[in-house]
Coordinates of C-alpha atoms in Angstrom, one line a residue:
M1 CA 0.0 0.0 0.0
K2 CA 1.4 3.4 -1.0
I3 CA 0.4 6.7 0.4
K4 CA -0.6 9.0 -2.5
T5 CA 0.6 12.5 -1.9
G6 CA -2.5 13.7 -3.5
S7 CA -4.3 12.5 -0.5
F8 CA -2.7 15.2 1.6
K9 CA -3.3 17.9 -0.9
S10 CA -7.1 17.6 -0.4
Q11 CA -8.8 20.7 0.6
P12 CA -11.0 19.1 3.2
F13 CA -7.9 17.3 4.8
L14 CA -5.9 20.5 4.9
I15 CA -8.8 22.5 6.3
C16 CA -9.4 20.0 9.0
L17 CA -5.8 19.4 9.9
L18 CA -5.1 23.3 10.2
L19 CA -8.2 23.6 12.4
I20 CA -6.9 20.8 14.8
M21 CA -3.5 22.4 14.9
A22 CA -4.9 26.0 15.7
I23 CA -7.5 24.7 18.3
Y24 CA -4.8 22.9 20.4
L25 CA -2.0 25.4 19.8
P26 CA -2.4 27.2 23.1
V27 CA -1.4 23.9 25.2
N28 CA 2.2 24.5 24.1
Y29 CA 2.2 27.5 26.6
F30 CA 0.6 25.8 29.5
G31 CA 2.4 24.9 32.7
F32 CA 2.4 21.6 34.7
V33 CA -0.3 20.4 37.1
S34 CA -0.1 18.7 40.3
M35 CA -1.3 15.3 39.1
D36 CA 1.7 13.0 38.3
D37 CA 3.4 15.7 36.1
A38 CA 6.2 16.6 38.6
E39 CA 7.4 13.0 38.7
H40 CA 8.4 13.1 35.1
F41 CA 10.9 16.1 35.4
D42 CA 11.7 16.2 38.9
K43 CA 14.0 13.1 38.9
F44 CA 16.3 15.0 36.5
L45 CA 17.0 17.4 39.2
N46 CA 18.3 14.6 41.5
E47 CA 21.9 13.9 41.0
D48 CA 21.6 10.2 41.9
F49 CA 19.2 9.7 39.1
N50 CA 20.5 7.1 36.6
F51 CA 18.1 6.0 33.8
D52 CA 18.6 2.3 33.4
L53 CA 17.2 1.3 30.2
F54 CA 17.5 -2.3 30.6
K55 CA 15.8 -2.4 34.0
T56 CA 13.1 -0.1 32.7
F57 CA 12.0 -2.8 30.3
F58 CA 13.0 -5.9 32.0
R59 CA 11.6 -6.0 35.7
D60 CA 12.5 -8.5 38.2
S61 CA 9.1 -8.9 39.4
A62 CA 5.5 -8.3 38.6
T63 CA 4.1 -4.7 38.7
T64 CA 0.8 -2.8 38.4
Y65 CA 2.5 -0.1 36.4
Y66 CA 4.4 -1.3 33.4
R67 CA 4.9 1.3 30.7
P68 CA 8.7 1.5 29.8
L69 CA 8.2 2.9 26.5
L70 CA 6.2 6.0 28.1
A71 CA 9.0 6.2 30.8
L72 CA 11.6 6.3 27.8
S73 CA 9.8 9.3 26.1
F74 CA 9.8 11.2 29.3
Y75 CA 13.5 10.5 29.8
L76 CA 14.2 11.6 26.2
D77 CA 12.0 14.7 26.9
G78 CA 14.3 15.7 29.8
Q79 CA 17.4 15.2 27.7
I80 CA 16.0 17.2 25.0
W81 CA 13.9 20.0 26.8
G82 CA 15.3 19.9 30.3
L83 CA 12.6 21.6 32.5
S84 CA 11.1 23.5 29.6
M85 CA 7.4 23.0 30.1
K86 CA 6.8 23.9 26.4
G87 CA 8.8 20.9 25.2
Y88 CA 6.9 18.4 27.2
H89 CA 3.5 19.9 25.9
F90 CA 4.8 20.1 22.4
T91 CA 5.5 16.3 22.5
N92 CA 1.8 15.8 23.4
Y93 CA 0.5 18.3 20.8
F94 CA 2.7 16.8 18.1
F95 CA 1.9 13.2 18.5
H96 CA -2.0 13.9 18.7
I97 CA -1.6 15.7 15.4
I98 CA 0.0 12.6 14.0
N99 CA -2.6 10.4 15.5
A100 CA -5.3 12.6 13.7
I101 CA -3.4 12.0 10.4
L102 CA -3.2 8.2 10.9
V103 CA -7.1 8.2 11.5
Y104 CA -7.2 9.9 8.2
L105 CA -4.9 7.4 6.4
I106 CA -7.1 4.6 8.0
A107 CA -10.5 6.0 6.8
L108 CA -8.8 6.4 3.4
Q109 CA -8.5 2.6 3.2
L110 CA -12.0 1.8 4.9
F111 CA -13.8 4.2 2.6
K112 CA -11.8 3.9 -0.6
Q113 CA -14.6 2.5 -2.7
D114 CA -16.5 5.8 -2.1
K115 CA -16.2 8.8 -4.6
K116 CA -16.1 11.2 -1.5
V117 CA -13.5 9.2 0.2
K118 CA -11.3 12.2 1.1
F119 CA -14.3 14.0 2.4
Y120 CA -15.3 11.1 4.9
A121 CA -11.6 10.5 5.7
S122 CA -11.2 14.2 6.8
L123 CA -14.3 14.1 8.5
A124 CA -13.2 11.0 10.6
M125 CA -9.9 12.9 11.4
V126 CA -11.6 16.1 12.7
L127 CA -14.2 14.4 14.8
F128 CA -11.4 12.6 16.5
G129 CA -8.9 15.4 16.6
L130 CA -11.2 18.0 18.2
H131 CA -13.5 15.7 20.2
P132 CA -13.6 17.2 23.8
L133 CA -12.6 13.9 25.2
T134 CA -9.2 14.2 23.8
C135 CA -8.5 17.5 25.8
E136 CA -7.4 15.9 28.9
S137 CA -4.8 13.7 27.2
V138 CA -3.5 16.4 25.0
A139 CA -3.4 19.4 27.6
W140 CA -2.1 17.4 30.4
V141 CA 1.5 16.3 30.2
S142 CA 0.7 13.0 32.1
G143 CA -2.1 12.2 29.5
R144 CA 0.8 11.2 26.9
S145 CA 0.3 7.5 28.0
D146 CA -2.9 7.6 26.1
I147 CA -1.5 9.5 23.1
A148 CA 1.5 7.2 22.8
G149 CA -0.5 4.0 23.2
V150 CA -3.1 5.1 20.5
F151 CA -0.3 6.3 18.3
F152 CA 1.0 2.7 18.1
F153 CA -2.4 1.2 18.0
L154 CA -3.3 3.4 15.0
L155 CA 0.1 2.5 13.4
G156 CA -0.7 -1.2 13.8
V157 CA -4.1 -0.7 12.1
Y158 CA -2.5 1.2 9.3
F159 CA 0.0 -1.4 8.8
Y160 CA -2.8 -4.0 8.6
F161 CA -3.8 -2.5 5.1
I162 CA -0.3 -3.1 3.7
R163 CA -0.9 -5.8 1.2
K164 CA 2.6 -7.5 1.9
P165 CA 3.6 -10.3 3.9
F166 CA 5.6 -8.2 6.3
R167 CA 2.3 -6.8 7.7
F168 CA 2.1 -9.8 9.8
V169 CA 5.2 -8.5 11.6
L170 CA 4.7 -4.8 11.5
T171 CA 1.0 -4.9 12.9
P172 CA 1.6 -7.1 15.9
F173 CA 4.9 -5.2 16.6
A174 CA 3.1 -1.8 16.6
V175 CA 0.4 -3.1 18.9
F176 CA 3.0 -4.4 21.3
M177 CA 4.8 -1.1 21.4
G178 CA 1.7 0.5 22.2
M179 CA 1.1 -1.7 25.2
L180 CA 4.4 -0.6 26.5
C181 CA 3.0 2.8 26.6
K182 CA -0.3 2.0 28.1
E183 CA -2.6 -0.9 28.6
N184 CA -5.3 0.6 26.3
A185 CA -3.5 -0.6 23.3
L186 CA -4.6 -4.1 24.3
A187 CA -7.7 -3.3 22.5
G188 CA -6.0 -3.3 19.2
I189 CA -5.8 -7.1 19.3
P190 CA -9.5 -8.0 19.1
I191 CA -10.2 -4.8 16.9
I192 CA -7.8 -5.9 14.3
I193 CA -8.9 -9.5 14.4
L194 CA -12.7 -8.3 14.0
M195 CA -11.9 -5.8 11.4
D196 CA -10.2 -8.4 9.2
L197 CA -13.2 -10.7 9.7
F198 CA -15.6 -7.8 8.7
I199 CA -13.5 -6.8 5.6
N200 CA -13.4 -10.5 4.2
C201 CA -17.1 -10.8 4.7
I202 CA -17.9 -7.5 2.9
H203 CA -15.6 -8.7 0.0
K204 CA -17.7 -11.9 0.0
H205 CA -14.6 -14.3 0.4
R206 CA -15.1 -18.0 0.4
V207 CA -16.0 -19.2 4.2
K208 CA -12.9 -21.3 4.1
D209 CA -10.7 -18.2 3.3
I210 CA -12.4 -16.1 5.9
L211 CA -12.0 -18.8 8.6
K212 CA -8.2 -19.3 7.6
S213 CA -7.6 -15.5 7.9
F214 CA -9.4 -15.3 11.1
V215 CA -7.0 -18.1 12.6
V216 CA -3.9 -16.6 11.2
W217 CA -4.7 -13.1 12.6
S218 CA -5.6 -14.6 16.1
I219 CA -2.4 -16.5 16.2
V220 CA -0.3 -13.5 15.0
M221 CA -2.0 -11.0 17.4
A222 CA -1.6 -13.5 20.3
V223 CA 2.2 -13.1 20.0
P224 CA 2.4 -9.4 21.2
L225 CA -0.1 -10.3 24.0
F226 CA 2.0 -13.2 25.1
L227 CA 5.2 -11.1 25.1
Y228 CA 3.6 -8.4 26.9
L229 CA 2.2 -10.4 29.7
F230 CA 5.4 -12.2 30.0
L231 CA 7.4 -9.1 30.5
R232 CA 4.7 -7.4 32.7
T233 CA 4.5 -10.3 35.2
G234 CA 8.3 -10.5 35.4
G235 CA 8.5 -13.9 33.7
W236 CA 5.0 -15.2 34.7
E237 CA 5.4 -14.2 38.3
Y238 CA 1.8 -14.4 39.7
Y239 CA 0.3 -11.0 40.0
T240 CA -3.5 -9.8 40.2
N241 CA -5.0 -6.5 41.2
V242 CA -8.5 -6.6 40.1
S243 CA -11.2 -9.3 40.7
F244 CA -14.5 -8.9 38.8
F245 CA -16.4 -11.6 40.8
V246 CA -16.3 -10.5 44.4
P247 CA -18.8 -8.5 46.3
A248 CA -18.1 -4.7 46.0
K249 CA -19.1 -1.4 46.9
T250 CA -21.5 0.5 44.5
I251 CA -20.1 2.4 41.7
D252 CA -20.3 5.6 43.8
T253 CA -16.8 5.3 45.6
G254 CA -18.0 7.4 48.3
S255 CA -20.4 5.1 49.8
G256 CA -19.9 2.1 51.9
E257 CA -23.1 0.4 50.9
I258 CA -22.9 -3.0 49.3
S259 CA -25.0 -3.5 46.2
F260 CA -24.3 -6.3 43.7
F261 CA -21.5 -8.0 42.1
K262 CA -18.8 -6.3 40.2
F263 CA -19.5 -8.3 37.1
F264 CA -22.9 -6.7 36.9
Q265 CA -21.6 -3.2 37.3
V266 CA -19.7 -3.7 34.0
F267 CA -23.1 -3.1 32.0
P268 CA -23.8 0.5 33.2
V269 CA -20.2 1.4 32.9
I270 CA -20.2 0.4 29.3
A271 CA -23.4 2.4 28.7
F272 CA -21.8 5.5 30.6
Y273 CA -18.7 5.3 28.3
L274 CA -20.8 4.9 25.2
K275 CA -22.9 7.9 26.3
K276 CA -19.6 10.0 26.7
L277 CA -18.5 9.2 23.2
I278 CA -21.6 10.4 21.8
I279 CA -22.5 13.2 24.3
P280 CA -19.4 14.1 26.2
F281 CA -21.0 16.5 28.4
P282 CA -20.7 17.5 31.1
L283 CA -16.9 17.5 31.1
N284 CA -15.4 16.7 34.4
F285 CA -11.8 15.6 35.5
A286 CA -12.8 13.7 38.6
I287 CA -15.8 11.6 37.6
S288 CA -16.1 9.1 40.7
Q289 CA -19.7 7.9 40.4
I290 CA -22.5 7.3 37.8
N291 CA -26.1 6.5 38.1
T292 CA -26.2 2.7 37.9
L293 CA -30.0 2.5 37.5
I294 CA -30.1 4.9 34.4
Y295 CA -27.1 3.5 32.9
S296 CA -28.2 0.0 33.3
M297 CA -31.5 1.0 31.4
V298 CA -29.4 2.6 28.8
F299 CA -27.4 -0.6 28.3
F300 CA -30.5 -2.6 28.0
A301 CA -31.8 -0.2 25.3
F302 CA -28.3 -0.5 23.6
C303 CA -28.6 -4.2 23.4
M304 CA -32.2 -4.1 22.0
L305 CA -31.0 -1.7 19.4
N306 CA -28.3 -4.0 18.3
I307 CA -30.5 -6.9 18.2
F308 CA -32.9 -4.9 16.0
W309 CA -30.0 -3.9 13.6
F310 CA -28.9 -7.7 13.4
F311 CA -32.4 -8.8 12.5
K312 CA -33.0 -5.9 10.1
K313 CA -29.7 -6.9 8.3
K314 CA -28.0 -3.7 9.3
R315 CA -25.1 -5.8 10.7
F316 CA -22.8 -2.9 9.7
L317 CA -24.1 -0.7 12.4
A318 CA -24.0 -3.5 15.0
L319 CA -20.4 -4.2 14.1
W320 CA -19.3 -0.6 14.7
S321 CA -21.2 -0.5 18.1
M322 CA -19.3 -3.8 19.0
I323 CA -15.8 -2.3 18.0
L324 CA -16.7 0.7 20.3
V325 CA -17.2 -1.3 23.2
I326 CA -14.1 -3.3 22.6
S327 CA -12.1 0.0 22.3
F328 CA -12.6 0.9 25.9
V329 CA -12.7 -2.7 27.5
P330 CA -9.0 -2.2 28.9
A331 CA -10.4 0.7 30.9
L332 CA -13.1 -1.2 32.7
P333 CA -11.0 -2.8 35.4
I334 CA -10.0 0.8 36.4
A335 CA -13.6 1.4 37.3
F336 CA -13.7 -1.2 39.8
G337 CA -10.0 -1.3 41.1
T338 CA -7.8 0.9 43.2
I339 CA -5.2 1.6 40.6
A340 CA -6.6 5.3 40.0
W341 CA -8.5 7.6 42.2
V342 CA -10.5 8.8 39.2
P343 CA -12.2 5.7 38.0
F344 CA -14.1 7.3 35.1
A345 CA -11.5 9.7 33.8
E346 CA -12.1 11.1 30.3
R347 CA -8.8 10.3 29.2
Y348 CA -9.6 6.6 29.2
L349 CA -11.7 7.1 26.2
Y350 CA -8.9 8.6 24.0
L351 CA -8.5 5.4 22.1
S352 CA -12.3 4.9 21.7
V353 CA -12.5 8.4 20.3
S354 CA -10.2 7.4 17.4
V355 CA -12.6 4.7 16.6
A356 CA -15.7 6.8 17.2
G357 CA -14.4 9.4 14.7
I358 CA -14.2 6.7 12.0
C359 CA -17.5 5.1 13.2
M360 CA -19.2 8.6 12.9
A361 CA -17.9 9.2 9.4
A362 CA -18.8 5.6 8.4
C363 CA -22.4 6.1 9.7
G364 CA -22.9 9.3 7.9
R365 CA -21.5 7.7 4.6
Y366 CA -24.0 4.8 5.3
F367 CA -27.1 7.0 6.0
V368 CA -26.4 9.0 2.7
K369 CA -25.9 5.7 0.7
K370 CA -29.3 4.4 2.1
G371 CA -31.0 7.7 1.3
F372 CA -31.8 8.4 4.9
I373 CA -30.5 11.9 4.5
S374 CA -29.0 14.0 1.7
F375 CA -25.4 14.7 1.3
Q376 CA -26.0 18.4 1.7
N377 CA -28.0 18.1 4.9
Q378 CA -25.5 15.8 6.3
W379 CA -22.6 18.1 5.6
I380 CA -24.6 20.9 7.5
V381 CA -25.1 18.4 10.6
F382 CA -21.3 17.7 10.7
I383 CA -20.4 21.4 10.2
V384 CA -22.5 22.1 13.4
L385 CA -21.0 19.2 15.3
I386 CA -17.5 20.1 14.4
L387 CA -18.2 23.8 15.4
V388 CA -19.4 22.6 18.8
F389 CA -16.5 20.3 19.2
S390 CA -14.1 23.2 18.3
I391 CA -15.7 25.7 20.7
T392 CA -15.9 23.1 23.6
T393 CA -12.4 21.7 23.3
F394 CA -10.8 25.3 22.8
N395 CA -12.6 26.4 26.1
R396 CA -12.0 23.0 27.9
E397 CA -8.2 22.9 27.2
F398 CA -7.8 26.3 29.2
V399 CA -9.0 24.4 32.3
W400 CA -5.7 22.5 32.2
R401 CA -3.7 25.8 31.9
N402 CA -2.4 25.7 35.3
N403 CA -3.0 24.1 38.8
Q404 CA -5.5 26.9 39.9
T405 CA -7.7 26.7 36.7
L406 CA -7.8 22.9 36.9
W407 CA -8.7 22.5 40.5
A408 CA -11.2 25.6 40.7
D409 CA -13.2 23.9 37.8
T410 CA -13.0 20.5 39.3
L411 CA -14.1 21.5 42.7
K412 CA -17.3 23.3 41.2
K413 CA -18.3 20.0 39.6
N414 CA -17.1 17.9 42.7
P415 CA -17.6 19.9 45.9
N416 CA -17.9 17.0 48.2
S417 CA -14.8 15.1 47.1
S418 CA -12.1 14.9 49.7
M419 CA -9.4 14.4 47.2
V420 CA -10.4 17.2 45.0
L421 CA -10.8 19.4 48.0
F422 CA -7.1 18.5 48.9
K423 CA -5.9 19.3 45.4
Y424 CA -7.7 22.5 45.4
G425 CA -6.1 23.5 48.6
Q426 CA -2.7 22.5 47.5
A427 CA -3.2 24.4 44.3
F428 CA -4.1 27.8 46.0
G429 CA -2.0 27.6 49.0
R430 CA -2.6 26.4 52.5
E431 CA -3.1 29.7 54.3
K432 CA -5.7 30.9 51.9
E433 CA -7.5 27.7 51.4
I434 CA -7.1 25.9 54.7
W435 CA -10.8 25.3 54.7
A436 CA -10.5 23.0 51.8
Y437 CA -8.0 20.7 53.7
K438 CA -10.2 20.7 56.8
K439 CA -13.5 20.0 54.8
A440 CA -11.7 17.1 53.2
I441 CA -10.9 15.5 56.6
A442 CA -14.5 16.2 57.8
I443 CA -16.2 14.7 54.7
S444 CA -14.1 11.4 54.6
D445 CA -12.5 9.5 57.3
N446 CA -10.2 7.8 54.8
F447 CA -9.2 8.9 51.3
K448 CA -6.0 8.6 49.3
F449 CA -4.5 11.9 50.2
K450 CA -5.4 12.0 53.8
D451 CA -2.0 11.7 55.3
L452 CA -0.9 14.6 52.8
T453 CA -3.8 16.7 53.9
L454 CA -3.0 16.3 57.6
L455 CA 0.7 17.3 56.8
E456 CA -0.7 20.5 55.1
I457 CA -3.0 21.3 58.1
A458 CA 0.2 20.7 60.2
E459 CA 2.0 23.3 58.3
Y460 CA -0.9 25.7 58.6
E461 CA -1.2 25.2 62.4
K462 CA 2.4 25.7 62.8
S463 CA 2.4 28.9 60.8
V464 CA -0.2 30.4 63.1
G465 CA 1.5 29.4 66.3
N466 CA -0.5 26.2 67.1
Y467 CA 2.4 24.0 67.5
D468 CA 0.8 21.3 69.6
K469 CA -2.0 20.9 66.9
A470 CA 0.7 20.8 64.3
I471 CA 2.5 17.9 66.0
E472 CA -0.8 16.1 66.7
N473 CA -1.7 16.3 62.8
I474 CA 2.0 15.1 62.1
E475 CA 1.5 12.0 64.2
K476 CA -1.8 11.1 62.6
A477 CA -0.3 11.6 59.1
L478 CA 2.5 9.2 59.9
A479 CA 0.2 6.7 61.6
I480 CA -1.4 6.4 58.0
N481 CA 1.8 6.5 56.0
K482 CA 5.4 6.5 56.9
N483 CA 6.8 7.0 53.5
F484 CA 9.9 8.9 52.6
E485 CA 8.1 12.1 51.6
N486 CA 5.9 12.2 54.6
L487 CA 8.8 11.6 57.1
C488 CA 11.0 14.4 55.6
Q489 CA 8.0 16.8 55.5
A490 CA 7.3 16.1 59.1
A491 CA 10.9 16.8 60.0
E492 CA 10.8 19.9 58.2
I493 CA 7.7 21.1 60.0
I494 CA 9.2 20.2 63.3
L495 CA 12.6 22.0 62.6
S496 CA 10.7 25.1 61.5
I497 CA 8.9 25.0 64.8
G498 CA 12.2 24.9 66.5
L499 CA 13.3 28.0 64.5
E500 CA 10.5 30.0 65.7
N501 CA 10.8 28.8 69.4
K502 CA 14.5 29.4 70.3
H503 CA 14.1 28.2 74.0
L504 CA 12.7 24.9 72.6
E505 CA 14.9 24.7 69.4
K506 CA 17.1 21.9 70.9
E507 CA 14.2 20.0 72.0
Y508 CA 12.4 20.1 68.5
T509 CA 15.6 19.6 66.7
A510 CA 16.1 16.3 68.6
Q511 CA 12.6 15.3 67.7
A512 CA 13.3 15.8 64.0
I513 CA 16.2 13.3 64.0
P514 CA 14.0 10.0 64.3
Y515 CA 11.9 11.1 61.4
Y516 CA 15.0 11.6 59.1
K517 CA 16.4 8.2 60.4
S518 CA 13.2 6.4 59.4
A519 CA 13.2 8.4 55.9
Y520 CA 16.8 7.3 55.4
K521 CA 15.8 3.6 56.0
T522 CA 13.2 3.9 53.2
H523 CA 15.2 5.7 50.7
K524 CA 18.9 6.1 51.3
T525 CA 19.8 9.4 49.9
A526 CA 22.9 11.6 50.8
F527 CA 21.0 14.7 51.7
V528 CA 19.0 12.9 54.5
L529 CA 22.0 11.2 56.0
Y530 CA 23.9 14.5 56.0
E531 CA 20.9 16.4 57.5
I532 CA 21.0 13.8 60.3
G533 CA 24.5 14.7 61.0
I534 CA 24.0 18.3 61.1
L535 CA 21.0 17.9 63.6
M536 CA 23.1 15.7 65.8
K537 CA 25.9 18.4 65.8
K538 CA 23.3 20.9 66.7
T539 CA 21.9 19.0 69.7
G540 CA 25.6 18.4 71.1
R541 CA 25.9 14.7 69.9
Q542 CA 29.3 15.4 68.4
A543 CA 30.5 11.8 68.5
E544 CA 27.4 10.5 66.7
A545 CA 27.6 13.2 64.2
I546 CA 31.2 12.3 63.4
Q547 CA 30.1 8.8 62.6
I548 CA 27.2 10.1 60.5
F549 CA 29.4 12.4 58.4
K550 CA 31.9 9.4 57.8
K551 CA 29.1 7.4 56.7
V552 CA 28.0 10.0 54.1
I553 CA 31.5 9.9 52.7
H554 CA 31.6 6.2 52.7
K555 CA 28.0 5.5 51.4
H556 CA 27.7 8.5 49.0
P557 CA 31.5 9.3 47.9
K558 CA 30.1 10.9 44.6
S559 CA 27.6 13.0 46.2
K560 CA 28.2 16.8 46.9
Y561 CA 27.0 16.0 50.5
A562 CA 30.3 13.8 50.9
L563 CA 32.3 17.2 50.3
Y564 CA 30.1 19.0 52.8
A565 CA 30.5 16.2 55.3
G566 CA 34.2 16.5 55.0
I567 CA 34.2 20.2 55.8
Q568 CA 31.9 19.4 58.8
L569 CA 34.5 16.8 60.0
K570 CA 37.3 19.4 59.8
K571 CA 35.2 21.9 61.8
I572 CA 34.3 19.3 64.5

């Protein structure tokens, strides 16, 4: 299969491409937000950081989070752009544009028998490129996982249309690469197999040939799945995180009410995702609950509609609806597991939107062909739809401009979410928005960021002179989670209290030492060890300080703190 240069000179293609580029151009000037972004570039500030390519791809044990190719992309970003925010955003922007072009190329192949093939392919491209559900993935640096996974998925579908034997290598390889970016690319396996079956049936091949092709593609696409699972599980080490067949809470994650089995909760979630693809409104970053009754009814209606299509021999429509469901199947476990605190995030549908764009264009073509609507009227309908998508996406992307805009919008839509309240308080500063932290604690006795919220409250209480309350909140936070970050923050708060109370400085300094010692046990860094030595010196424990400074030099000889420790030893 050759790409004809004339395909890119098409007026509809150029107009749609420029529209996508223009609408999303502002994201290149946005900042980072306090949702995962920092971890992708903070590490480059750590002198002890050393990117190990082999260990990134080949883990020693099973893991819940296996996206080595994504990690490599952020590492390369760091090498190219440093800490430039524009560079990270540009990478997302660039690959979203490439994904839109791939949708166009795939649609050209699917609609190549139509005289208006370029129009419908351009339509599929713009409906994907400007769909409001793509905004989160493009405007948020960490949303790259979706963009990268879908890039390789679409590349795999495109390679499928190459009528050469090496497509049986390129297609599974591309899907495998997608899975190394994000699990959503798993959907490419059944989609490609089903697409091959559908195309062969349309061309009315012999049943024997159709079955043979089905078996071949099933085997070919099983190879990347086998290899991916082998790598992810650390060589088949047993690991599981989500079970669909155990009693669970309702989909409303804020309630403790027991309802029905998770297996049956799949159906309203499927209906909810289908609805979001067709009617994406209202847009909300932190969707944590859905109405199970209403969406169960929607799912029932969806099933009845597909049965009707099947018996009325409109199997084309039933097939596209099936592919749409398959496209977001990898996102379903997240709705019931504890992997992410946002179970119904819009970005989980990024791959589905690429399918939906082609699906909408295909349905439009089908309705014109069957005489249900004239081409002129259809053109008007799609112009209105594109206009709505363009305005919505342009406005929505500015919600992701920075922390304040994101969390102010999210809190309006989720006023009773403890996790959102925490992020809102974090974005606006603890002194101004301390009410958000306190409300988060009051609403929920247990949520993901409770330990961090308590530490923020401790910081505030310290700043207003309520030292006893500050220490009380620190102890509550550490009782929940004694990780490296919490222990270091606790030590810093205690030390700052000591600086404000000179007559109690020695006591508070001594109190911070155990926190740093515990922190060093969890993560052996030169800074923490050196800080322990400094604090011991301040409290008069000279002999212990000497031992700590020697340990810094011995354990971290290449660190700048080894040099500082040597200076301290000379002073002592």
